[in-house]
Amino acid sequence: MAHTILEMKDITKTFPGVKALQNVNLQVNRGEVHAICGENGAGKSTLMKVLSGVYPHGTYEGDIVFENDVMSFSGIRDSEKSGIVIIHQELALSPYLSIAENIFLGNEQSKRGFIDWDSTNQEAAKLLARVGLKENPITPVSQIGVGKQQLVEIAKALSKDVKLLILDEPTAALNDDDSAHLLDLISHLRGQGITSIIISHKLNEIKAIADKVTIIRDGRTIETLDLQEDEISEERIIKGMVGRDLESRYPDRTPAIGDEVLRIEDWTVHHPQDPNRVIVDHANLNVRAGEVVGIAGLMGAGRTELAMSVFGRSYGKGITGKLYKNGSEIRAHSVKEAIGHGLAYATEDRKQFGLNLIEDIKRNISMAALGKLARGGFVDAGRETVVANDYRKSMNIKAPNVEAVTGKLSGGNQQKVVLSKWMFSDPDVLILDEPTRGIDVGAKYEIYTIINKLASEGKAVIVISSELPELLGICDRIYTLSEGRITADVPIAEANPEVLMQYMTKEKD
Amino acid sequence: MATIKDGVDFLASRLRQIGIFLALIVIIALFQVLTGGSLLQPANVTNIVVQNSYILILAIGMVMIIIAGHIDLSVGSVAAFVGAMSGVMITQWGWPWWAGILGGLVVGALVGAWQGFWVAYIGIPAFIVTLAGMLLFRGLTQMVLGNQQITPFPTEYRQLGGGFVFPELFPAATSPMEWITVGLGVIATVLLVSQQVRARAHRVKLGLEDEPLAWFLIKLLFLGGIILAITFLLASFRGTPIVLVVLGVLIVVYTAVMNRSVFGRHVYARGGNQHAAELSGINVKKVDFYLFVNMGVLAALAGLVFTGRLNSAGPGAGNLFELDAIAAAFIGGAAVSGGVGTVVGAITGGLIMGVLNNGMSLMGIGTDTQQFIKGLVLLLAVAFDVWNKRRNRG
């Protein structure tokens, strides 16, 4: 019989105002590949951070039992000492150090305080052989591709006598060949007695290599399915991932849809650093006046990249395709041109890309259309204040005045400042990327109301969201995106989470 | 009781704004006592203004560069190069004095465009570009001069650095006061007060005023008093240095540019969050480019003032000016990470350094100790800023 290597019991993790995990249970047997599935934001990564000590003992409730001992990790080093190694989605390699140096980073092969280079390189070569990577250990990591870098990470884990290997979306950035090799390696390691936990939303991969799958939704464990014993279909897993009620959290609206405002034709975008990687693949979509169109896609599907490349080519290289506004082709090679054509893009990451956090509300609101307030190159500060104050009232931004610094506002109020900024630029098309990410339920309702109002004013609105219920609640039509391709254009009447999730996970033929 | 607490809270919230002015006043008072009253002698006040004018001019451009998140290490060398070029234009090419000054400013703009090109369009960090510029333009200065000084300069040229406004109208012999200076001082005070009163009225009308009236009046009295006191001191010596008028105009113009112009706003936006600025349609490259052109012109002006004051252009001129200008900007509240800083703050920071220099020299303190103390002041000023920021956040 199988022996339990890891048991996480009743794990609850609270962030200020949010319960990220609620009584989550996870049981992993020795020598199995255990997959964890869930929508974006379901709590998968948080759970793994609890397990690996990123969130140290004492910041969560519940117990971690590993090899029959209750663990109290105070950091990653602790968990690694016990044999639990996590490989994050963003690889943690130092690009200019060699493969061997990276493998032994923090764990250097030394004699009397000096690095023993012979042993470093020889041991590294042995580890590389185990993961099937044919590279010289002295090659700098920056000179090998992402797929091989992933293998270096695994070699690094093996060098630490790993017992439990956690892989967070290991194939998200890999091409098909590299993915296949990686999956082979994981099965191979299982043969050597190494247990793996793999977080993935590629259901075909999970079906191919996992023994069991645990589904997490809204911070709770839903179920654990045994893929070996029962015949589990992908649809069955999807049902577990999305099967929540569609809550009536969305304001009513009667759409009044007019003519087409924006059309994107044959839009292809390549990765800015790696010109061979296609990020958006011949995408076609359109949006009409007064229409709210959703874009659904899993992480890495290319949603933000599609939006930003359309918005003045602020993402990507080698962009081809055509943009039509009101039926005629437009050129928007810079953000300024895009704004000039009536486009607006509210970013998913308002702290990094949306706001000047050390500046006040009014200067953030005026930032994208300062010219409207200026005469002869000088800003009319009085009018600016009046305009900002109008938005503060109409958008219900909770701040004593428009001189409040945006960095101190709550997420919902920050988002309203971002929306005000774009509304002031008076666009015809608004692209809203994750407009309700990280904000509370009440503020979400307000944002939906604003979106409805924009649509009723005849603007075309594109909403990108990871939350399917949200898209189903506010959109008239939903495009699904998978691996950079538009896989479906679903009218709201035919849309439900299962249908969308199937298109979102549809592989390339 | 509540009002007292409110008042204290208000003062605390303004601490960062007024802290730097308080520091300047404390330092002036300290040296006034330590030097037995020599610091605020009319001749010495004039001296402090003229001696520091070129650093203050540089500090204006520098704080703008720093707000955008860059740095400029080359300004001392650029100032020297422009001084040398204007010397060559006037003494060797026989250009009139005004053409030499204009030519110098054009050279400064070209130098700025050169550096701006590398920073903005090639994407090399400003630290590197201007470190290279520091060497490049120092080398060019020496090549142009052939390692010799150019001297003397025409009298008109020298007015910029050492002249006074209309000295022949009211020579000191005929009057105890220099009336032109008194007039300028009174006009400046009236303009300042009326501008402040109008701005406040506007804010009150919009319902935005959160500053207590008492505080506003104290501020006005204080500022007016300072201007009139300086006027009095200058008027009892030789009058208004021309460079002070130039500096005054620069401060007013650049304060307006940074606070109210579209360009100034773009500089703050670029320094506060480059990505957000780009995604708001701001042409960040253009902003960077013109910032460096502007810095080049101001460095040229500083070089012209300095050359005029010394009446010579030498190969070693302007050495370490960049460090004084950078220190002035940071003491004046600019943030290393960009997005924060003011022209007035940088000027105040420059004056703090200038008064420290002057006061310690009057006391006969050696340059070794002076450097030590200035280093400490810079460190403590920035440490105070960091502490204050953290306190506000917590």
JSON list of C-alpha atoms in Angstrom, two decimals, chain A residues 181-353:
[
{"chain": "A", "resi": 181, "resn": "HIS", "atom": "CA", "xyz": [10.67, 16.13, -22.38]},
{"chain": "A", "resi": 182, "resn": "LEU", "atom": "CA", "xyz": [9.91, 17.71, -19.03]},
{"chain": "A", "resi": 183, "resn": "LEU", "atom": "CA", "xyz": [6.89, 15.48, -18.49]},
{"chain": "A", "resi": 184, "resn": "ASP", "atom": "CA", "xyz": [8.97, 12.42, -19.34]},
{"chain": "A", "resi": 185, "resn": "LEU", "atom": "CA", "xyz": [11.53, 13.51, -16.80]},
{"chain": "A", "resi": 186, "resn": "ILE", "atom": "CA", "xyz": [8.91, 13.88, -14.08]},
{"chain": "A", "resi": 187, "resn": "SER", "atom": "CA", "xyz": [7.67, 10.33, -14.74]},
{"chain": "A", "resi": 188, "resn": "HIS", "atom": "CA", "xyz": [11.26, 9.15, -14.76]},
{"chain": "A", "resi": 189, "resn": "LEU", "atom": "CA", "xyz": [11.93, 10.79, -11.38]},
{"chain": "A", "resi": 190, "resn": "ARG", "atom": "CA", "xyz": [8.84, 9.09, -10.03]},
{"chain": "A", "resi": 191, "resn": "GLY", "atom": "CA", "xyz": [10.57, 5.82, -10.88]},
{"chain": "A", "resi": 192, "resn": "GLN", "atom": "CA", "xyz": [13.48, 6.94, -8.71]},
{"chain": "A", "resi": 193, "resn": "GLY", "atom": "CA", "xyz": [11.14, 7.50, -5.77]},
{"chain": "A", "resi": 194, "resn": "ILE", "atom": "CA", "xyz": [10.77, 11.25, -6.03]},
{"chain": "A", "resi": 195, "resn": "THR", "atom": "CA", "xyz": [7.31, 12.56, -5.28]},
{"chain": "A", "resi": 196, "resn": "SER", "atom": "CA", "xyz": [6.10, 15.51, -7.32]},
{"chain": "A", "resi": 197, "resn": "ILE", "atom": "CA", "xyz": [3.36, 18.05, -6.96]},
{"chain": "A", "resi": 198, "resn": "ILE", "atom": "CA", "xyz": [2.58, 19.75, -10.24]},
{"chain": "A", "resi": 199, "resn": "ILE", "atom": "CA", "xyz": [0.43, 22.81, -10.57]},
{"chain": "A", "resi": 200, "resn": "SER", "atom": "CA", "xyz": [-0.94, 23.10, -14.07]},
{"chain": "A", "resi": 201, "resn": "HIS", "atom": "CA", "xyz": [-4.00, 24.11, -16.00]},
{"chain": "A", "resi": 202, "resn": "LYS", "atom": "CA", "xyz": [-3.04, 22.05, -19.02]},
{"chain": "A", "resi": 203, "resn": "LEU", "atom": "CA", "xyz": [-5.48, 19.27, -18.46]},
{"chain": "A", "resi": 204, "resn": "ASN", "atom": "CA", "xyz": [-4.08, 16.97, -21.13]},
{"chain": "A", "resi": 205, "resn": "GLU", "atom": "CA", "xyz": [-0.71, 17.05, -19.40]},
{"chain": "A", "resi": 206, "resn": "ILE", "atom": "CA", "xyz": [-2.27, 16.31, -16.06]},
{"chain": "A", "resi": 207, "resn": "LYS", "atom": "CA", "xyz": [-4.11, 13.37, -17.54]},
{"chain": "A", "resi": 208, "resn": "ALA", "atom": "CA", "xyz": [-0.90, 12.13, -19.12]},
{"chain": "A", "resi": 209, "resn": "ILE", "atom": "CA", "xyz": [1.35, 12.05, -16.08]},
{"chain": "A", "resi": 210, "resn": "ALA", "atom": "CA", "xyz": [-0.53, 12.63, -12.83]},
{"chain": "A", "resi": 211, "resn": "ASP", "atom": "CA", "xyz": [-1.67, 9.83, -10.52]},
{"chain": "A", "resi": 212, "resn": "LYS", "atom": "CA", "xyz": [-4.08, 12.01, -8.62]},
{"chain": "A", "resi": 213, "resn": "VAL", "atom": "CA", "xyz": [-5.49, 15.46, -8.96]},
{"chain": "A", "resi": 214, "resn": "THR", "atom": "CA", "xyz": [-6.72, 17.73, -6.18]},
{"chain": "A", "resi": 215, "resn": "ILE", "atom": "CA", "xyz": [-9.04, 20.53, -7.23]},
{"chain": "A", "resi": 216, "resn": "ILE", "atom": "CA", "xyz": [-9.05, 23.82, -5.40]},
{"chain": "A", "resi": 217, "resn": "ARG", "atom": "CA", "xyz": [-11.69, 26.46, -5.86]},
{"chain": "A", "resi": 218, "resn": "ASP", "atom": "CA", "xyz": [-12.10, 29.77, -4.01]},
{"chain": "A", "resi": 219, "resn": "GLY", "atom": "CA", "xyz": [-9.49, 28.79, -1.45]},
{"chain": "A", "resi": 220, "resn": "ARG", "atom": "CA", "xyz": [-11.10, 25.44, -0.57]},
{"chain": "A", "resi": 221, "resn": "THR", "atom": "CA", "xyz": [-10.35, 21.87, -1.50]},
{"chain": "A", "resi": 222, "resn": "ILE", "atom": "CA", "xyz": [-13.18, 20.57, -3.62]},
{"chain": "A", "resi": 223, "resn": "GLU", "atom": "CA", "xyz": [-12.13, 17.01, -4.25]},
{"chain": "A", "resi": 224, "resn": "THR", "atom": "CA", "xyz": [-9.26, 14.68, -4.97]},
{"chain": "A", "resi": 225, "resn": "LEU", "atom": "CA", "xyz": [-9.68, 12.45, -7.98]},
{"chain": "A", "resi": 226, "resn": "ASP", "atom": "CA", "xyz": [-7.73, 9.27, -8.58]},
{"chain": "A", "resi": 227, "resn": "LEU", "atom": "CA", "xyz": [-6.75, 9.28, -12.22]},
{"chain": "A", "resi": 228, "resn": "GLN", "atom": "CA", "xyz": [-5.34, 5.75, -12.10]},
{"chain": "A", "resi": 229, "resn": "GLU", "atom": "CA", "xyz": [-8.42, 3.97, -10.86]},
{"chain": "A", "resi": 230, "resn": "ASP", "atom": "CA", "xyz": [-11.36, 5.86, -12.27]},
{"chain": "A", "resi": 231, "resn": "GLU", "atom": "CA", "xyz": [-11.93, 7.00, -15.78]},
{"chain": "A", "resi": 232, "resn": "ILE", "atom": "CA", "xyz": [-11.82, 10.76, -15.31]},
{"chain": "A", "resi": 233, "resn": "SER", "atom": "CA", "xyz": [-12.50, 13.00, -18.28]},
{"chain": "A", "resi": 234, "resn": "GLU", "atom": "CA", "xyz": [-11.19, 16.51, -18.76]},
{"chain": "A", "resi": 235, "resn": "GLU", "atom": "CA", "xyz": [-14.78, 17.71, -18.55]},
{"chain": "A", "resi": 236, "resn": "ARG", "atom": "CA", "xyz": [-15.04, 16.15, -15.12]},
{"chain": "A", "resi": 237, "resn": "ILE", "atom": "CA", "xyz": [-12.02, 18.14, -13.93]},
{"chain": "A", "resi": 238, "resn": "ILE", "atom": "CA", "xyz": [-13.34, 21.36, -15.47]},
{"chain": "A", "resi": 239, "resn": "LYS", "atom": "CA", "xyz": [-16.63, 20.89, -13.68]},
{"chain": "A", "resi": 240, "resn": "GLY", "atom": "CA", "xyz": [-14.78, 20.73, -10.40]},
{"chain": "A", "resi": 241, "resn": "MET", "atom": "CA", "xyz": [-12.76, 23.82, -11.21]},
{"chain": "A", "resi": 242, "resn": "VAL", "atom": "CA", "xyz": [-15.63, 26.12, -12.16]},
{"chain": "A", "resi": 243, "resn": "GLY", "atom": "CA", "xyz": [-18.66, 24.57, -10.46]},
{"chain": "A", "resi": 244, "resn": "ARG", "atom": "CA", "xyz": [-19.73, 27.46, -8.36]},
{"chain": "A", "resi": 245, "resn": "ASP", "atom": "CA", "xyz": [-22.96, 29.38, -8.42]},
{"chain": "A", "resi": 246, "resn": "LEU", "atom": "CA", "xyz": [-23.27, 32.38, -10.63]},
{"chain": "A", "resi": 247, "resn": "GLU", "atom": "CA", "xyz": [-24.01, 34.89, -7.97]},
{"chain": "A", "resi": 248, "resn": "SER", "atom": "CA", "xyz": [-26.26, 37.83, -8.66]},
{"chain": "A", "resi": 249, "resn": "ARG", "atom": "CA", "xyz": [-23.48, 40.24, -8.09]},
{"chain": "A", "resi": 250, "resn": "TYR", "atom": "CA", "xyz": [-23.85, 42.00, -11.38]},
{"chain": "A", "resi": 251, "resn": "PRO", "atom": "CA", "xyz": [-25.97, 45.02, -12.06]},
{"chain": "A", "resi": 252, "resn": "ASP", "atom": "CA", "xyz": [-28.70, 44.64, -14.70]},
{"chain": "A", "resi": 253, "resn": "ARG", "atom": "CA", "xyz": [-28.32, 46.21, -18.06]},
{"chain": "A", "resi": 254, "resn": "THR", "atom": "CA", "xyz": [-30.13, 46.23, -21.36]},
{"chain": "A", "resi": 255, "resn": "PRO", "atom": "CA", "xyz": [-27.58, 46.35, -24.12]},
{"chain": "A", "resi": 256, "resn": "ALA", "atom": "CA", "xyz": [-28.11, 48.80, -27.00]},
{"chain": "A", "resi": 257, "resn": "ILE", "atom": "CA", "xyz": [-25.60, 47.66, -29.54]},
{"chain": "A", "resi": 258, "resn": "GLY", "atom": "CA", "xyz": [-24.68, 49.80, -32.53]},
{"chain": "A", "resi": 259, "resn": "ASP", "atom": "CA", "xyz": [-22.15, 49.65, -35.34]},
{"chain": "A", "resi": 260, "resn": "GLU", "atom": "CA", "xyz": [-18.73, 48.09, -35.21]},
{"chain": "A", "resi": 261, "resn": "VAL", "atom": "CA", "xyz": [-16.16, 50.44, -33.68]},
{"chain": "A", "resi": 262, "resn": "LEU", "atom": "CA", "xyz": [-12.95, 48.44, -33.57]},
{"chain": "A", "resi": 263, "resn": "ARG", "atom": "CA", "xyz": [-11.89, 45.42, -35.58]},
{"chain": "A", "resi": 264, "resn": "ILE", "atom": "CA", "xyz": [-8.63, 43.53, -35.21]},
{"chain": "A", "resi": 265, "resn": "GLU", "atom": "CA", "xyz": [-7.66, 41.37, -38.18]},
{"chain": "A", "resi": 266, "resn": "ASP", "atom": "CA", "xyz": [-5.05, 38.67, -38.44]},
{"chain": "A", "resi": 267, "resn": "TRP", "atom": "CA", "xyz": [-3.17, 40.10, -35.48]},
{"chain": "A", "resi": 268, "resn": "THR", "atom": "CA", "xyz": [0.10, 38.32, -34.73]},
{"chain": "A", "resi": 269, "resn": "VAL", "atom": "CA", "xyz": [2.58, 39.29, -32.04]},
{"chain": "A", "resi": 270, "resn": "HIS", "atom": "CA", "xyz": [5.98, 37.84, -31.21]},
{"chain": "A", "resi": 271, "resn": "HIS", "atom": "CA", "xyz": [7.79, 37.80, -27.90]},
{"chain": "A", "resi": 272, "resn": "PRO", "atom": "CA", "xyz": [9.97, 40.92, -27.52]},
{"chain": "A", "resi": 273, "resn": "GLN", "atom": "CA", "xyz": [13.06, 38.98, -26.46]},
{"chain": "A", "resi": 274, "resn": "ASP", "atom": "CA", "xyz": [12.51, 35.72, -28.27]},
{"chain": "A", "resi": 275, "resn": "PRO", "atom": "CA", "xyz": [11.31, 36.58, -31.79]},
{"chain": "A", "resi": 276, "resn": "ASN", "atom": "CA", "xyz": [10.56, 32.93, -32.57]},
{"chain": "A", "resi": 277, "resn": "ARG", "atom": "CA", "xyz": [7.90, 32.66, -29.91]},
{"chain": "A", "resi": 278, "resn": "VAL", "atom": "CA", "xyz": [4.44, 33.56, -31.15]},
{"chain": "A", "resi": 279, "resn": "ILE", "atom": "CA", "xyz": [2.45, 35.13, -28.34]},
{"chain": "A", "resi": 280, "resn": "VAL", "atom": "CA", "xyz": [-0.65, 36.15, -30.27]},
{"chain": "A", "resi": 281, "resn": "ASP", "atom": "CA", "xyz": [-1.46, 34.00, -33.26]},
{"chain": "A", "resi": 282, "resn": "HIS", "atom": "CA", "xyz": [-3.56, 35.46, -36.09]},
{"chain": "A", "resi": 283, "resn": "ALA", "atom": "CA", "xyz": [-6.23, 36.82, -33.80]},
{"chain": "A", "resi": 284, "resn": "ASN", "atom": "CA", "xyz": [-9.44, 38.30, -35.18]},
{"chain": "A", "resi": 285, "resn": "LEU", "atom": "CA", "xyz": [-11.95, 40.13, -33.08]},
{"chain": "A", "resi": 286, "resn": "ASN", "atom": "CA", "xyz": [-14.30, 43.04, -33.17]},
{"chain": "A", "resi": 287, "resn": "VAL", "atom": "CA", "xyz": [-16.34, 45.14, -30.79]},
{"chain": "A", "resi": 288, "resn": "ARG", "atom": "CA", "xyz": [-19.37, 47.32, -31.46]},
{"chain": "A", "resi": 289, "resn": "ALA", "atom": "CA", "xyz": [-20.64, 50.52, -29.92]},
{"chain": "A", "resi": 290, "resn": "GLY", "atom": "CA", "xyz": [-22.44, 49.89, -26.66]},
{"chain": "A", "resi": 291, "resn": "GLU", "atom": "CA", "xyz": [-21.15, 46.35, -26.48]},
{"chain": "A", "resi": 292, "resn": "VAL", "atom": "CA", "xyz": [-19.20, 44.74, -23.66]},
{"chain": "A", "resi": 293, "resn": "VAL", "atom": "CA", "xyz": [-16.97, 42.02, -25.05]},
{"chain": "A", "resi": 294, "resn": "GLY", "atom": "CA", "xyz": [-15.04, 39.67, -22.82]},
{"chain": "A", "resi": 295, "resn": "ILE", "atom": "CA", "xyz": [-11.73, 37.96, -23.43]},
{"chain": "A", "resi": 296, "resn": "ALA", "atom": "CA", "xyz": [-11.31, 34.77, -21.43]},
{"chain": "A", "resi": 297, "resn": "GLY", "atom": "CA", "xyz": [-8.08, 32.90, -21.26]},
{"chain": "A", "resi": 298, "resn": "LEU", "atom": "CA", "xyz": [-5.87, 31.18, -18.74]},
{"chain": "A", "resi": 299, "resn": "MET", "atom": "CA", "xyz": [-2.63, 32.65, -17.54]},
{"chain": "A", "resi": 300, "resn": "GLY", "atom": "CA", "xyz": [-0.12, 32.78, -20.38]},
{"chain": "A", "resi": 301, "resn": "ALA", "atom": "CA", "xyz": [-2.79, 32.62, -23.10]},
{"chain": "A", "resi": 302, "resn": "GLY", "atom": "CA", "xyz": [-1.74, 36.06, -24.34]},
{"chain": "A", "resi": 303, "resn": "ARG", "atom": "CA", "xyz": [-4.65, 38.22, -23.19]},
{"chain": "A", "resi": 304, "resn": "THR", "atom": "CA", "xyz": [-2.66, 41.16, -21.83]},
{"chain": "A", "resi": 305, "resn": "GLU", "atom": "CA", "xyz": [-0.16, 40.83, -24.66]},
{"chain": "A", "resi": 306, "resn": "LEU", "atom": "CA", "xyz": [-2.95, 41.04, -27.22]},
{"chain": "A", "resi": 307, "resn": "ALA", "atom": "CA", "xyz": [-4.43, 44.12, -25.56]},
{"chain": "A", "resi": 308, "resn": "MET", "atom": "CA", "xyz": [-1.11, 45.93, -25.08]},
{"chain": "A", "resi": 309, "resn": "SER", "atom": "CA", "xyz": [0.08, 45.21, -28.61]},
{"chain": "A", "resi": 310, "resn": "VAL", "atom": "CA", "xyz": [-3.13, 46.74, -29.96]},
{"chain": "A", "resi": 311, "resn": "PHE", "atom": "CA", "xyz": [-2.71, 49.72, -27.65]},
{"chain": "A", "resi": 312, "resn": "GLY", "atom": "CA", "xyz": [0.08, 51.50, -29.50]},
{"chain": "A", "resi": 313, "resn": "ARG", "atom": "CA", "xyz": [2.28, 48.41, -29.77]},
{"chain": "A", "resi": 314, "resn": "SER", "atom": "CA", "xyz": [3.31, 48.74, -26.13]},
{"chain": "A", "resi": 315, "resn": "TYR", "atom": "CA", "xyz": [4.09, 45.02, -26.08]},
{"chain": "A", "resi": 316, "resn": "GLY", "atom": "CA", "xyz": [5.83, 42.67, -28.48]},
{"chain": "A", "resi": 317, "resn": "LYS", "atom": "CA", "xyz": [7.93, 42.64, -31.62]},
{"chain": "A", "resi": 318, "resn": "GLY", "atom": "CA", "xyz": [7.23, 41.69, -35.20]},
{"chain": "A", "resi": 319, "resn": "ILE", "atom": "CA", "xyz": [3.58, 42.70, -34.98]},
{"chain": "A", "resi": 320, "resn": "THR", "atom": "CA", "xyz": [1.51, 42.05, -38.08]},
{"chain": "A", "resi": 321, "resn": "GLY", "atom": "CA", "xyz": [-2.17, 42.48, -38.76]},
{"chain": "A", "resi": 322, "resn": "LYS", "atom": "CA", "xyz": [-4.63, 45.28, -39.26]},
{"chain": "A", "resi": 323, "resn": "LEU", "atom": "CA", "xyz": [-6.66, 47.56, -37.04]},
{"chain": "A", "resi": 324, "resn": "TYR", "atom": "CA", "xyz": [-9.91, 49.10, -38.22]},
{"chain": "A", "resi": 325, "resn": "LYS", "atom": "CA", "xyz": [-11.71, 51.89, -36.44]},
{"chain": "A", "resi": 326, "resn": "ASN", "atom": "CA", "xyz": [-15.24, 52.65, -37.65]},
{"chain": "A", "resi": 327, "resn": "GLY", "atom": "CA", "xyz": [-14.51, 50.65, -40.77]},
{"chain": "A", "resi": 328, "resn": "SER", "atom": "CA", "xyz": [-11.31, 52.32, -41.91]},
{"chain": "A", "resi": 329, "resn": "GLU", "atom": "CA", "xyz": [-7.81, 51.11, -41.23]},
{"chain": "A", "resi": 330, "resn": "ILE", "atom": "CA", "xyz": [-5.84, 53.03, -38.60]},
{"chain": "A", "resi": 331, "resn": "ARG", "atom": "CA", "xyz": [-2.23, 53.21, -37.66]},
{"chain": "A", "resi": 332, "resn": "ALA", "atom": "CA", "xyz": [-1.42, 53.10, -33.94]},
{"chain": "A", "resi": 333, "resn": "HIS", "atom": "CA", "xyz": [2.28, 52.53, -33.59]},
{"chain": "A", "resi": 334, "resn": "SER", "atom": "CA", "xyz": [2.64, 54.52, -30.41]},
{"chain": "A", "resi": 335, "resn": "VAL", "atom": "CA", "xyz": [0.49, 54.94, -27.34]},
{"chain": "A", "resi": 336, "resn": "LYS", "atom": "CA", "xyz": [-0.01, 58.55, -28.31]},
{"chain": "A", "resi": 337, "resn": "GLU", "atom": "CA", "xyz": [-1.41, 57.53, -31.70]},
{"chain": "A", "resi": 338, "resn": "ALA", "atom": "CA", "xyz": [-3.62, 54.92, -30.05]},
{"chain": "A", "resi": 339, "resn": "ILE", "atom": "CA", "xyz": [-5.05, 57.49, -27.65]},
{"chain": "A", "resi": 340, "resn": "GLY", "atom": "CA", "xyz": [-5.50, 59.83, -30.60]},
{"chain": "A", "resi": 341, "resn": "HIS", "atom": "CA", "xyz": [-7.65, 57.19, -32.30]},
{"chain": "A", "resi": 342, "resn": "GLY", "atom": "CA", "xyz": [-9.82, 56.93, -29.22]},
{"chain": "A", "resi": 343, "resn": "LEU", "atom": "CA", "xyz": [-8.34, 53.82, -27.65]},
{"chain": "A", "resi": 344, "resn": "ALA", "atom": "CA", "xyz": [-7.77, 53.42, -23.93]},
{"chain": "A", "resi": 345, "resn": "TYR", "atom": "CA", "xyz": [-6.17, 50.59, -22.03]},
{"chain": "A", "resi": 346, "resn": "ALA", "atom": "CA", "xyz": [-6.50, 50.22, -18.25]},
{"chain": "A", "resi": 347, "resn": "THR", "atom": "CA", "xyz": [-3.76, 47.84, -17.16]},
{"chain": "A", "resi": 348, "resn": "GLU", "atom": "CA", "xyz": [-4.11, 44.70, -15.05]},
{"chain": "A", "resi": 349, "resn": "ASP", "atom": "CA", "xyz": [-1.25, 45.87, -12.85]},
{"chain": "A", "resi": 350, "resn": "ARG", "atom": "CA", "xyz": [-2.20, 49.33, -11.72]},
{"chain": "A", "resi": 351, "resn": "LYS", "atom": "CA", "xyz": [0.71, 49.70, -9.31]},
{"chain": "A", "resi": 352, "resn": "GLN", "atom": "CA", "xyz": [3.38, 48.88, -11.86]},
{"chain": "A", "resi": 353, "resn": "PHE", "atom": "CA", "xyz": [1.83, 50.26, -15.01]}
]
